[in-house]
Short mmCIF file of C-alpha atoms in Angstrom, two decimals:
data_model
loop_
_atom_site.label_atom_id
_atom_site.label_comp_id
_atom_site.label_asym_id
_atom_site.label_seq_id
_atom_site.Cartn_x
_atom_site.Cartn_y
_atom_site.Cartn_z
CA UNK A 1 66.22 24.14 90.12
CA UNK A 2 64.75 21.55 87.43
CA UNK A 3 62.71 23.03 84.69
CA UNK A 4 58.92 22.52 85.28
CA UNK A 5 57.47 19.18 83.57
CA UNK A 6 54.42 19.65 81.65
CA UNK A 7 51.13 17.91 82.64
CA UNK A 8 50.62 14.85 80.24
CA UNK A 9 54.09 14.17 79.42
CA UNK A 10 57.15 16.24 77.79
CA UNK A 11 55.99 18.76 75.04
CA UNK A 12 57.67 18.92 71.64
CA UNK A 13 60.46 21.62 71.53
CA UNK A 14 59.86 24.69 69.45
CA UNK A 15 63.07 25.02 67.16
CA UNK A 16 63.21 28.91 66.35
CA UNK A 17 65.75 29.10 63.26
CA UNK A 18 69.19 30.44 63.87
CA UNK A 19 69.52 34.05 62.09
CA UNK A 20 70.57 33.90 58.52
CA UNK A 21 72.45 36.32 56.18
CA UNK A 22 69.61 37.98 54.29
CA UNK A 23 68.78 41.51 52.85
CA UNK A 24 66.97 42.22 56.11
CA UNK A 25 68.50 41.04 59.46
CA UNK A 26 66.95 42.10 62.98
CA UNK A 27 67.78 42.73 66.58
CA UNK A 28 66.55 44.24 69.73
CA UNK A 29 68.08 47.59 70.70
CA UNK A 30 66.33 49.67 73.73
CA UNK A 31 63.47 47.40 73.78
CA UNK A 32 62.52 47.84 70.21
CA UNK A 33 63.21 45.52 67.01
CA UNK A 34 65.21 47.28 64.71
CA UNK A 35 67.02 46.28 61.17
CA UNK A 36 70.69 45.83 61.69
CA UNK A 37 73.73 44.94 59.56
CA UNK A 38 75.05 41.10 59.81
CA UNK A 39 77.75 40.83 62.56
CA UNK A 40 80.51 40.03 60.49
CA UNK A 41 83.98 40.93 61.95
CA UNK A 42 86.00 42.51 59.19
CA UNK A 43 89.98 43.24 58.86
CA UNK A 44 90.74 46.90 58.74
CA UNK A 45 91.87 46.39 54.92
CA UNK A 46 88.20 44.83 54.25
CA UNK A 47 86.44 47.41 56.30
CA UNK A 48 88.74 50.22 54.13
CA UNK A 49 87.74 48.63 50.59
CA UNK A 50 84.05 48.27 51.60
CA UNK A 51 83.80 51.67 52.96
CA UNK A 52 85.54 53.22 49.87
CA UNK A 53 82.71 51.03 47.61
CA UNK A 54 80.02 52.68 49.82
CA UNK A 55 81.48 56.02 48.86
CA UNK A 56 81.75 55.33 45.09
CA UNK A 57 78.57 54.04 44.83
CA UNK A 58 76.94 57.17 46.33
CA UNK A 59 79.18 59.37 43.84
CA UNK A 60 77.92 57.31 41.09
CA UNK A 61 74.29 58.00 41.84
CA UNK A 62 74.46 61.14 42.37
CA UNK A 63 76.22 61.39 38.63
CA UNK A 64 72.82 59.87 37.40
CA UNK A 65 70.80 62.77 38.93
CA UNK A 66 70.07 64.75 35.46
CA UNK A 67 69.20 61.22 34.01
CA UNK A 68 66.74 60.20 36.77
CA UNK A 69 63.45 62.00 35.59
CA UNK A 70 63.97 60.24 32.09
CA UNK A 71 64.58 56.56 33.86
CA UNK A 72 61.44 57.29 36.18
CA UNK A 73 59.52 58.10 32.93
CA UNK A 74 60.77 55.42 30.65
CA UNK A 75 62.14 52.87 32.82
CA UNK A 76 60.09 52.84 36.35
CA UNK A 77 61.00 49.34 37.41
CA UNK A 78 64.69 50.35 37.31
CA UNK A 79 63.89 53.94 38.89
CA UNK A 80 62.27 52.04 41.87
CA UNK A 81 65.19 49.75 42.46
CA UNK A 82 67.42 53.03 42.35
CA UNK A 83 65.42 54.86 45.02
CA UNK A 84 65.65 51.86 47.24
CA UNK A 85 69.61 51.76 46.50
CA UNK A 86 69.72 55.41 47.51
CA UNK A 87 68.03 54.88 50.63
CA UNK A 88 70.21 51.86 51.50
CA UNK A 89 73.39 53.98 50.89
CA UNK A 90 72.12 57.03 52.60
CA UNK A 91 72.73 55.43 56.08
CA UNK A 92 75.95 55.57 57.82
CA UNK A 93 78.13 52.94 56.52
CA UNK A 94 78.41 50.87 59.92
CA UNK A 95 74.52 50.21 59.36
CA UNK A 96 74.79 49.20 55.94
CA UNK A 97 73.56 45.84 55.14
CA UNK A 98 76.00 44.70 52.48
CA UNK A 99 73.64 41.90 51.16
CA UNK A 100 70.65 44.11 50.50
CA UNK A 101 72.99 46.44 48.40
CA UNK A 102 73.99 43.09 46.67
CA UNK A 103 70.60 42.15 45.97
CA UNK A 104 69.66 45.58 44.63
CA UNK A 105 72.95 46.21 42.84
CA UNK A 106 72.15 42.95 40.74
CA UNK A 107 68.84 44.15 39.67
CA UNK A 108 70.25 47.37 38.52
CA UNK A 109 72.73 45.74 36.49
CA UNK A 110 70.35 42.94 35.03
CA UNK A 111 67.85 45.96 34.14
CA UNK A 112 70.47 48.27 32.65
CA UNK A 113 71.07 45.84 29.93
CA UNK A 114 67.65 46.66 28.56
CA UNK A 115 68.39 50.57 28.58
CA UNK A 116 68.82 50.33 24.58
CA UNK A 117 65.05 49.02 24.27
CA UNK A 118 63.84 52.53 25.81
CA UNK A 119 66.33 54.85 26.38
CA UNK A 120 68.22 57.02 23.95
CA UNK A 121 71.61 55.96 22.79
CA UNK A 122 73.66 58.16 25.23
CA UNK A 123 71.62 57.60 28.20
CA UNK A 124 71.70 53.79 27.75
CA UNK A 125 75.29 54.40 27.41
CA UNK A 126 75.90 56.07 30.76
CA UNK A 127 73.29 53.36 32.45
CA UNK A 128 75.55 50.66 31.07
CA UNK A 129 78.69 52.26 32.50
CA UNK A 130 77.13 52.65 35.96
CA UNK A 131 75.78 49.30 35.80
CA UNK A 132 79.49 48.16 34.77
CA UNK A 133 81.02 50.24 37.69
CA UNK A 134 78.14 48.91 40.24
CA UNK A 135 79.62 45.49 39.42
CA UNK A 136 83.07 46.17 40.41
CA UNK A 137 81.78 47.91 43.42
CA UNK A 138 79.85 44.83 44.80
CA UNK A 139 82.96 42.75 44.60
CA UNK A 140 84.37 44.87 47.50
CA UNK A 141 81.61 44.17 49.81
CA UNK A 142 83.27 40.76 51.81
CA UNK A 143 79.55 40.18 53.13
CA UNK A 144 77.97 40.20 49.59
CA UNK A 145 81.03 38.11 48.29
CA UNK A 146 80.54 35.74 51.19
CA UNK A 147 76.84 35.32 50.43
CA UNK A 148 76.92 34.33 46.82
CA UNK A 149 79.58 31.75 47.45
CA UNK A 150 77.49 30.18 50.25
CA UNK A 151 75.82 27.16 48.62
CA UNK A 152 73.41 26.80 51.16
CA UNK A 153 72.63 30.75 51.42
CA UNK A 154 71.95 30.68 47.55
CA UNK A 155 70.47 27.26 46.82
CA UNK A 156 67.13 27.59 44.90
CA UNK A 157 64.26 26.90 47.44
CA UNK A 158 60.85 25.25 47.00
CA UNK A 159 58.64 27.80 45.20
CA UNK A 160 56.37 29.92 47.22
CA UNK A 161 52.56 29.55 46.08
CA UNK A 162 51.68 32.95 44.88
CA UNK A 163 48.11 32.83 46.35
CA UNK A 164 49.93 33.21 49.55
CA UNK A 165 51.40 36.88 49.08
CA UNK A 166 48.26 38.65 49.67
CA UNK A 167 48.20 36.92 52.85
CA UNK A 168 51.98 37.42 53.74
CA UNK A 169 51.39 41.06 52.93
CA UNK A 170 48.53 41.25 55.14
CA UNK A 171 50.55 39.55 58.10
CA UNK A 172 53.31 42.17 57.70
CA UNK A 173 50.92 44.83 57.76
CA UNK A 174 49.93 44.06 61.18
CA UNK A 175 53.73 45.38 61.94
CA UNK A 176 52.64 48.52 60.74
CA UNK A 177 52.44 51.38 63.40
CA UNK A 178 53.54 49.45 66.17
CA UNK A 179 55.87 51.64 68.74
CA UNK A 180 57.94 48.55 69.39
CA UNK A 181 58.76 47.83 65.59
CA UNK A 182 61.14 50.24 63.54
CA UNK A 183 58.67 50.78 60.68
CA UNK A 184 61.85 50.06 58.20
CA UNK A 185 61.14 46.31 59.21
CA UNK A 186 57.62 46.05 57.43
CA UNK A 187 58.21 47.98 54.66
CA UNK A 188 61.39 46.26 53.41
CA UNK A 189 59.13 42.82 53.86
CA UNK A 190 56.54 44.29 51.89
CA UNK A 191 59.03 45.72 48.87
CA UNK A 192 60.29 42.26 49.08
CA UNK A 193 56.86 40.93 48.39
CA UNK A 194 56.40 43.35 45.77
CA UNK A 195 59.51 42.23 43.78
CA UNK A 196 58.44 38.63 43.97
CA UNK A 197 55.26 39.57 42.05
CA UNK A 198 57.28 41.24 39.61
CA UNK A 199 60.01 38.67 39.20
CA UNK A 200 58.07 35.55 40.34
CA UNK A 201 60.64 33.19 38.40
CA UNK A 202 64.00 34.68 40.24
CA UNK A 203 65.21 32.19 42.78
CA UNK A 204 67.60 34.92 44.56
CA UNK A 205 64.79 37.07 45.30
CA UNK A 206 62.52 34.35 46.80
CA UNK A 207 65.65 33.10 48.76
CA UNK A 208 66.48 36.67 50.10
CA UNK A 209 62.89 36.92 51.03
CA UNK A 210 62.26 33.92 52.66
CA UNK A 211 65.27 34.22 54.91
CA UNK A 212 64.57 37.71 55.40
CA UNK A 213 60.83 36.79 56.69
CA UNK A 214 62.45 34.16 58.92
CA UNK A 215 64.60 36.35 60.64
CA UNK A 216 62.01 38.79 61.51
CA UNK A 217 59.76 36.05 62.85
CA UNK A 218 62.33 34.12 64.55
CA UNK A 219 63.25 37.34 66.46
CA UNK A 220 59.54 38.05 67.22
CA UNK A 221 59.30 34.49 68.48
CA UNK A 222 62.09 35.14 71.00
CA UNK A 223 60.62 38.33 72.19
CA UNK A 224 57.43 36.51 72.65
CA UNK A 225 59.16 33.82 74.48
CA UNK A 226 61.32 35.78 76.68
CA UNK A 227 58.14 37.50 77.98
CA UNK A 228 56.99 34.56 79.60
CA UNK A 229 59.35 32.53 80.89
CA UNK A 230 56.97 29.65 82.15
CA UNK A 231 56.40 28.95 78.49
CA UNK A 232 59.96 27.97 78.03
CA UNK A 233 60.06 26.13 81.11
CA UNK A 234 57.52 23.54 79.90
CA UNK A 235 59.67 22.31 77.50
CA UNK A 236 62.68 20.40 78.61
CA UNK A 237 65.11 21.33 75.63
CA UNK A 238 64.48 24.52 73.49
CA UNK A 239 66.21 23.95 70.28
CA UNK A 240 68.96 22.24 71.62
CA UNK A 241 69.73 24.50 74.58
CA UNK A 242 69.09 23.56 78.17
CA UNK A 243 66.89 25.31 80.46
CA UNK A 244 69.83 26.82 82.38
CA UNK A 245 71.57 27.91 79.34
CA UNK A 246 68.57 29.37 77.98
CA UNK A 247 68.10 31.26 81.21
CA UNK A 248 71.92 32.25 81.16
CA UNK A 249 72.27 33.41 77.50
CA UNK A 250 72.94 37.08 77.29
CA UNK A 251 70.85 39.43 74.97
CA UNK A 252 73.80 40.04 72.68
CA UNK A 253 73.85 36.34 71.94
CA UNK A 254 70.19 35.51 70.64
CA UNK A 255 68.24 38.31 71.61
CA UNK A 256 66.46 37.08 75.10
CA UNK A 257 66.07 39.77 77.22
CA UNK A 258 64.91 39.83 80.91
CA UNK A 259 61.02 39.89 81.21
CA UNK A 260 61.38 43.65 82.64
CA UNK A 261 63.05 45.04 79.88
CA UNK A 262 60.84 43.42 77.02
CA UNK A 263 57.42 43.83 78.31
CA UNK A 264 56.38 46.14 75.40
CA UNK A 265 57.78 44.31 72.42
CA UNK A 266 56.84 41.02 74.08
CA UNK A 267 53.39 41.64 74.21
CA UNK A 268 53.13 42.90 70.75
CA UNK A 269 54.85 39.71 69.44
CA UNK A 270 52.52 37.65 71.36
CA UNK A 271 49.42 39.07 70.02
CA UNK A 272 51.16 39.29 66.54
CA UNK A 273 51.27 35.57 66.53
CA UNK A 274 48.12 34.87 67.85
CA UNK A 275 46.03 37.71 65.54
CA UNK A 276 48.28 35.82 62.47
CA UNK A 277 47.91 32.08 63.63
CA UNK A 278 45.90 31.13 60.68
CA UNK A 279 47.99 32.61 57.63
CA UNK A 280 51.15 31.51 59.55
CA UNK A 281 50.36 28.01 60.10
CA UNK A 282 48.98 27.84 56.02
CA UNK A 283 52.41 29.29 55.23
CA UNK A 284 54.24 26.68 57.26
CA UNK A 285 52.10 23.89 55.82
CA UNK A 286 52.56 25.03 52.19
CA UNK A 287 56.60 25.72 52.90
CA UNK A 288 57.60 23.18 55.66
CA UNK A 289 61.25 23.35 54.81
CA UNK A 290 61.51 27.16 55.30
CA UNK A 291 59.03 27.89 57.98
CA UNK A 292 57.79 24.44 59.36
CA UNK A 293 59.18 25.37 62.78
CA UNK A 294 56.22 27.93 62.96
CA UNK A 295 53.99 25.01 63.67
CA UNK A 296 55.61 23.85 66.84
CA UNK A 297 55.94 27.57 68.40
CA UNK A 298 52.54 28.43 67.64
CA UNK A 299 51.41 25.17 69.60
CA UNK A 300 53.74 25.93 72.44
CA UNK A 301 52.74 29.43 72.46
#
């Protein structure tokens, strides 16, 4: 009934970080890694206000339809963000990540303030009116408001070396064309790295990317370990959880599934970490506060 002990003494535990509020949160559904909204319980009143804001944002974006070609020609950066806002709003309300909407909304508002420099006066005025309405709508999203009020979530992180971005891009490229990975996940991660290239001094964008990346890597790490229980068994304590509690935790709690249920995803995750061990180690060494857990995890794996 006791967990097996490793030869040569106890191993250092590998702490997978807890899920964080971020523009990208993922979970395991039907043996597949998929994006999901924050699991925040809302009252009926909050749901109603957030749903109204979601519908109002869709209508407001539709009102810009005639202007969109001109925005694309004269403000291409704003057009790219608006297209991503379109995509985020196109999902069912229950699948919307309010934090992602907040990140995109902030960027639209900031860029719309420069509309006078490139757009004719009437178009610039309409864009600024849309930005003002967008600021009001964002206030109705409780997840986004809670995120903005959370000092730990919004604290400026240590800078990420720009030289790491190509390697990080290549790491997330490795998640492309995998049946067990919803392709929205690598697409959104690569969009966030592109945002960082365009706005390297924006601490909010950096915080959002770091937390999104950790959410994805952490869930992949859980899947990798769930496919080989003997690996977990070699650690006396797995991130503060006893061996007995790790075995008994349900899939809905931390995303650990029975071995037979995640064979495909588990194998994909383990191969992903093996192929990308070197760039992930460099990422952890350069940013130990955010990704230091990877060094322990890769050693354990």
